[in-house]
Amino acid sequence: MKIKWLRTIPSAEIYLPIRLKKEFRSQAGRITFHFGSWKKKMTVQFKKDLPVNMIGLSKSFRNVLFIPENLSFEYRIKRNSFYLGPMILWVAANDNERLEKRLKNLQKRIDSFVPVRGMICVCSEEGINTRKKEIEGYYFQPNVKIGEQKWKKAVFYAPGAVFKRVPLEEETNKFLYKWTKGRIFNSYFFNKWEMWEWLSLILHYENTFRIQTK
């Protein structure tokens, strides 16, 4: 699924393709939309003229919810909740200078291990603004043309889970823990199968996230 930001849509509404209507338990017009750790109750409009892989949201949300239009996402419907994701944040360095030096290597790893769908972001601890509740960093664009940069700088919000590659200050750690409802983990770079399991768990068990060991 992809997002389309619309000027004409009221802020309290979400547009979904008509094919999804039968997947909701109730035919009433209210659903809860989830992206990362952000959620909001909205009135849903099922549109026949909306592409089957498109969601329409009001541009008024763009100052609190960053979702690039050029990324594809997985979705899940549970009762009258609609989950879009995953939205994953890696804290890969303590300062921006070190992060920028690591981007090329990070791209190689993510190219090898991360599925195409979802929003994969990296930042440094320096890029986390606990007062404004926003993160300055880069998100990964898997489908750009050959020769174009796959990392794009942006300010984003409300990650669904955080993986730490470096130790964080106590204040930052507590902030991220509270923001993601405890979905913050020490991490190494997984192989492709392990990565897929993590992303699937984060998307499909937003409120009961657990690690299951074999």
mmCIF file of C-alpha atoms in Angstrom:
data_model
loop_
_atom_site.group_PDB
_atom_site.id
_atom_site.type_symbol
_atom_site.label_atom_id
_atom_site.label_comp_id
_atom_site.label_asym_id
_atom_site.label_seq_id
_atom_site.Cartn_x
_atom_site.Cartn_y
_atom_site.Cartn_z
ATOM 1 C CA MET A 1 0.000 0.000 0.000
ATOM 2 C CA LYS A 2 1.055 3.595 -0.639
ATOM 3 C CA ILE A 3 -0.007 6.895 0.905
ATOM 4 C CA LYS A 4 -1.421 9.812 -1.068
ATOM 5 C CA TRP A 5 -1.521 13.153 0.727
ATOM 6 C CA LEU A 6 -4.666 15.064 -0.311
ATOM 7 C CA ARG A 7 -5.565 18.710 0.173
ATOM 8 C CA THR A 8 -9.293 18.149 -0.303
ATOM 9 C CA ILE A 9 -9.835 15.467 2.341
ATOM 10 C CA PRO A 10 -11.002 16.572 5.837
ATOM 11 C CA SER A 11 -8.472 15.912 8.603
ATOM 12 C CA ALA A 12 -10.829 13.547 10.406
ATOM 13 C CA GLU A 13 -11.225 11.244 7.380
ATOM 14 C CA ILE A 14 -9.246 8.488 5.703
ATOM 15 C CA TYR A 15 -9.885 7.193 2.192
ATOM 16 C CA LEU A 16 -9.508 3.476 1.510
ATOM 17 C CA PRO A 17 -10.102 1.469 -1.689
ATOM 18 C CA ILE A 18 -13.515 -0.155 -1.900
ATOM 19 C CA ARG A 19 -12.002 -3.664 -1.955
ATOM 20 C CA LEU A 20 -11.084 -3.328 1.750
ATOM 21 C CA LYS A 21 -14.617 -2.657 2.960
ATOM 22 C CA LYS A 22 -15.480 -6.334 3.434
ATOM 23 C CA GLU A 23 -12.428 -6.849 5.688
ATOM 24 C CA PHE A 24 -13.753 -4.646 8.486
ATOM 25 C CA ARG A 25 -15.949 -6.212 11.162
ATOM 26 C CA SER A 26 -18.388 -3.326 11.229
ATOM 27 C CA GLN A 27 -19.737 -1.379 8.295
ATOM 28 C CA ALA A 28 -19.840 1.731 10.500
ATOM 29 C CA GLY A 29 -17.709 4.603 9.316
ATOM 30 C CA ARG A 30 -15.126 4.805 12.145
ATOM 31 C CA ILE A 31 -11.720 3.106 12.254
ATOM 32 C CA THR A 32 -8.462 3.596 14.162
ATOM 33 C CA PHE A 33 -5.493 4.211 11.875
ATOM 34 C CA HIS A 34 -2.050 3.111 13.152
ATOM 35 C CA PHE A 35 1.361 4.017 11.749
ATOM 36 C CA GLY A 36 4.360 3.210 13.931
ATOM 37 C CA SER A 37 3.412 4.303 17.440
ATOM 38 C CA TRP A 38 0.984 6.956 16.112
ATOM 39 C CA LYS A 39 -2.747 6.300 16.024
ATOM 40 C CA LYS A 40 -5.927 8.254 15.476
ATOM 41 C CA LYS A 41 -9.639 7.506 15.165
ATOM 42 C CA MET A 42 -10.957 8.570 11.768
ATOM 43 C CA THR A 43 -14.057 8.420 9.653
ATOM 44 C CA VAL A 44 -13.425 6.067 6.757
ATOM 45 C CA GLN A 45 -14.619 6.633 3.219
ATOM 46 C CA PHE A 46 -14.367 3.671 0.835
ATOM 47 C CA LYS A 47 -13.706 5.012 -2.658
ATOM 48 C CA LYS A 48 -14.383 3.153 -5.896
ATOM 49 C CA ASP A 49 -12.110 5.497 -7.827
ATOM 50 C CA LEU A 50 -9.160 5.075 -5.430
ATOM 51 C CA PRO A 51 -6.402 2.743 -6.729
ATOM 52 C CA VAL A 52 -6.433 -0.662 -5.021
ATOM 53 C CA ASN A 53 -3.007 -0.050 -3.451
ATOM 54 C CA MET A 54 -3.616 3.542 -2.269
ATOM 55 C CA ILE A 55 -4.644 5.220 1.007
ATOM 56 C CA GLY A 56 -5.749 8.861 1.093
ATOM 57 C CA LEU A 57 -4.846 11.033 4.098
ATOM 58 C CA SER A 58 -5.217 14.743 4.785
ATOM 59 C CA LYS A 59 -2.144 16.905 4.257
ATOM 60 C CA SER A 60 -2.943 18.530 7.601
ATOM 61 C CA PHE A 61 -1.299 15.532 9.308
ATOM 62 C CA ARG A 62 2.084 16.025 7.660
ATOM 63 C CA ASN A 63 3.432 18.107 10.556
ATOM 64 C CA VAL A 64 2.945 15.166 12.964
ATOM 65 C CA LEU A 65 3.129 12.154 10.659
ATOM 66 C CA PHE A 66 5.814 11.701 8.015
ATOM 67 C CA ILE A 67 4.976 9.022 5.425
ATOM 68 C CA PRO A 68 6.719 9.320 2.035
ATOM 69 C CA GLU A 69 4.506 8.793 -0.998
ATOM 70 C CA ASN A 70 7.216 6.828 -2.810
ATOM 71 C CA LEU A 71 7.360 3.962 -0.265
ATOM 72 C CA SER A 72 5.192 0.837 -0.197
ATOM 73 C CA PHE A 73 3.914 -0.624 3.066
ATOM 74 C CA GLU A 74 2.331 -3.751 4.442
ATOM 75 C CA TYR A 75 -1.091 -3.431 6.043
ATOM 76 C CA ARG A 76 -3.175 -5.365 8.524
ATOM 77 C CA ILE A 77 -6.802 -5.032 9.567
ATOM 78 C CA LYS A 78 -7.902 -6.142 13.028
ATOM 79 C CA ARG A 79 -11.515 -5.496 13.950
ATOM 80 C CA ASN A 80 -11.855 -1.795 13.125
ATOM 81 C CA SER A 81 -8.172 -0.940 13.340
ATOM 82 C CA PHE A 82 -6.019 -0.426 10.259
ATOM 83 C CA TYR A 83 -2.244 -0.944 10.730
ATOM 84 C CA LEU A 84 0.216 0.379 8.155
ATOM 85 C CA GLY A 85 3.918 -0.340 8.420
ATOM 86 C CA PRO A 86 6.407 -1.310 9.528
ATOM 87 C CA MET A 87 8.144 1.931 10.587
ATOM 88 C CA ILE A 88 11.543 1.028 12.057
ATOM 89 C CA LEU A 89 14.227 3.325 13.467
ATOM 90 C CA TRP A 90 17.912 2.429 13.850
ATOM 91 C CA VAL A 91 19.961 4.655 16.133
ATOM 92 C CA ALA A 92 23.271 3.962 14.403
ATOM 93 C CA ALA A 93 25.638 6.558 15.899
ATOM 94 C CA ASN A 94 25.913 9.066 18.723
ATOM 95 C CA ASP A 95 26.474 12.116 16.518
ATOM 96 C CA ASN A 96 25.550 13.216 12.998
ATOM 97 C CA GLU A 97 29.107 13.277 11.689
ATOM 98 C CA ARG A 98 29.645 9.594 12.477
ATOM 99 C CA LEU A 99 26.240 8.712 11.083
ATOM 100 C CA GLU A 100 26.991 10.324 7.717
ATOM 101 C CA LYS A 101 30.259 8.396 7.485
ATOM 102 C CA ARG A 102 28.370 5.137 8.041
ATOM 103 C CA LEU A 103 25.550 5.678 5.527
ATOM 104 C CA LYS A 104 27.243 3.916 2.623
ATOM 105 C CA ASN A 105 27.940 0.819 4.697
ATOM 106 C CA LEU A 106 24.452 0.892 6.186
ATOM 107 C CA GLN A 107 22.987 1.000 2.684
ATOM 108 C CA LYS A 108 24.850 -2.164 1.692
ATOM 109 C CA ARG A 109 23.570 -4.005 4.746
ATOM 110 C CA ILE A 110 19.977 -2.874 4.338
ATOM 111 C CA ASP A 111 20.042 -3.614 0.596
ATOM 112 C CA SER A 112 21.001 -7.184 1.469
ATOM 113 C CA PHE A 113 18.700 -7.865 4.414
ATOM 114 C CA VAL A 114 15.616 -5.629 4.392
ATOM 115 C CA PRO A 115 12.405 -6.364 2.433
ATOM 116 C CA VAL A 116 11.184 -3.706 0.018
ATOM 117 C CA ARG A 117 8.038 -2.710 1.922
ATOM 118 C CA GLY A 118 8.128 -0.484 4.991
ATOM 119 C CA MET A 119 9.926 2.602 6.248
ATOM 120 C CA ILE A 120 13.457 2.005 7.470
ATOM 121 C CA CYS A 121 15.043 5.059 9.116
ATOM 122 C CA VAL A 122 18.450 5.755 10.623
ATOM 123 C CA CYS A 123 19.525 8.567 12.902
ATOM 124 C CA SER A 124 22.116 9.504 15.479
ATOM 125 C CA GLU A 125 21.335 10.201 19.105
ATOM 126 C CA GLU A 126 22.074 13.836 18.289
ATOM 127 C CA GLY A 127 19.174 13.796 15.827
ATOM 128 C CA ILE A 128 16.571 12.830 18.455
ATOM 129 C CA ASN A 129 14.736 15.883 19.766
ATOM 130 C CA THR A 130 12.926 14.825 22.936
ATOM 131 C CA ARG A 131 11.322 18.236 23.428
ATOM 132 C CA LYS A 132 9.758 18.493 19.965
ATOM 133 C CA LYS A 133 9.162 14.722 19.711
ATOM 134 C CA GLU A 134 10.785 14.535 16.310
ATOM 135 C CA ILE A 135 13.773 12.802 14.760
ATOM 136 C CA GLU A 136 16.133 14.152 12.126
ATOM 137 C CA GLY A 137 17.807 11.467 10.076
ATOM 138 C CA TYR A 138 17.477 9.516 6.837
ATOM 139 C CA TYR A 139 14.959 7.077 5.430
ATOM 140 C CA PHE A 140 15.726 4.334 2.945
ATOM 141 C CA GLN A 141 14.341 4.407 -0.604
ATOM 142 C CA PRO A 142 14.734 0.915 -2.100
ATOM 143 C CA ASN A 143 13.333 1.623 -5.555
ATOM 144 C CA VAL A 144 15.194 4.701 -6.778
ATOM 145 C CA LYS A 145 16.934 4.673 -10.159
ATOM 146 C CA ILE A 146 20.488 3.390 -10.497
ATOM 147 C CA GLY A 147 22.936 6.099 -9.486
ATOM 148 C CA GLU A 148 20.468 7.969 -7.267
ATOM 149 C CA GLN A 149 20.927 8.182 -3.502
ATOM 150 C CA LYS A 150 18.890 5.651 -1.552
ATOM 151 C CA TRP A 151 19.112 7.641 1.680
ATOM 152 C CA LYS A 152 16.954 10.750 1.872
ATOM 153 C CA LYS A 153 17.195 13.261 4.701
ATOM 154 C CA ALA A 154 13.963 13.974 6.570
ATOM 155 C CA VAL A 155 12.336 14.747 9.894
ATOM 156 C CA PHE A 156 10.063 11.951 11.055
ATOM 157 C CA TYR A 157 7.968 10.897 14.040
ATOM 158 C CA ALA A 158 6.520 7.999 16.030
ATOM 159 C CA PRO A 159 8.605 4.917 15.128
ATOM 160 C CA GLY A 160 6.973 1.561 15.738
ATOM 161 C CA ALA A 161 10.195 0.114 17.156
ATOM 162 C CA VAL A 162 13.752 1.258 17.794
ATOM 163 C CA PHE A 163 16.933 -0.767 17.382
ATOM 164 C CA LYS A 164 20.020 0.631 19.109
ATOM 165 C CA ARG A 165 23.472 0.139 17.632
ATOM 166 C CA VAL A 166 25.064 2.415 20.240
ATOM 167 C CA PRO A 167 24.570 3.113 23.969
ATOM 168 C CA LEU A 168 22.238 6.052 24.612
ATOM 169 C CA GLU A 169 21.980 8.658 27.343
ATOM 170 C CA GLU A 170 19.465 7.676 30.017
ATOM 171 C CA GLU A 171 17.087 10.529 29.121
ATOM 172 C CA THR A 172 17.056 9.558 25.429
ATOM 173 C CA ASN A 173 16.591 5.894 26.256
ATOM 174 C CA LYS A 174 13.620 6.579 28.536
ATOM 175 C CA PHE A 175 12.058 8.875 25.945
ATOM 176 C CA LEU A 176 12.254 6.257 23.181
ATOM 177 C CA TYR A 177 11.016 3.514 25.509
ATOM 178 C CA LYS A 178 7.942 5.526 26.456
ATOM 179 C CA TRP A 179 7.329 6.735 22.880
ATOM 180 C CA THR A 180 7.314 3.201 21.437
ATOM 181 C CA LYS A 181 5.608 1.551 24.435
ATOM 182 C CA GLY A 182 8.685 -0.496 25.245
ATOM 183 C CA ARG A 183 9.624 -1.594 21.724
ATOM 184 C CA ILE A 184 13.288 -0.599 21.976
ATOM 185 C CA PHE A 185 16.024 -3.191 21.532
ATOM 186 C CA ASN A 186 19.773 -3.585 21.427
ATOM 187 C CA SER A 187 20.598 -4.780 17.951
ATOM 188 C CA TYR A 188 23.053 -6.188 15.492
ATOM 189 C CA PHE A 189 22.329 -6.414 11.762
ATOM 190 C CA PHE A 190 20.248 -9.524 11.198
ATOM 191 C CA ASN A 191 20.291 -11.891 8.275
ATOM 192 C CA LYS A 192 17.396 -11.684 5.838
ATOM 193 C CA TRP A 193 15.210 -14.312 7.542
ATOM 194 C CA GLU A 194 15.678 -12.844 11.033
ATOM 195 C CA MET A 195 14.927 -9.358 9.696
ATOM 196 C CA TRP A 196 11.709 -10.556 8.073
ATOM 197 C CA GLU A 197 10.570 -12.154 11.342
ATOM 198 C CA TRP A 198 11.216 -8.931 13.279
ATOM 199 C CA LEU A 199 9.387 -6.728 10.792
ATOM 200 C CA SER A 200 6.435 -9.108 10.675
ATOM 201 C CA LEU A 201 6.163 -9.203 14.472
ATOM 202 C CA ILE A 202 6.277 -5.426 14.754
ATOM 203 C CA LEU A 203 3.573 -4.973 12.133
ATOM 204 C CA HIS A 204 1.215 -7.768 13.215
ATOM 205 C CA TYR A 205 1.523 -7.518 17.011
ATOM 206 C CA GLU A 206 1.699 -3.779 17.642
ATOM 207 C CA ASN A 207 0.257 -3.950 21.136
ATOM 208 C CA THR A 208 1.613 -7.321 22.309
ATOM 209 C CA PHE A 209 5.142 -7.306 20.895
ATOM 210 C CA ARG A 210 7.214 -10.242 22.148
ATOM 211 C CA ILE A 211 10.360 -12.031 21.051
ATOM 212 C CA GLN A 212 9.787 -15.745 20.633
ATOM 213 C CA THR A 213 12.877 -17.917 20.698
ATOM 214 C CA LYS A 214 13.058 -21.328 19.115
#
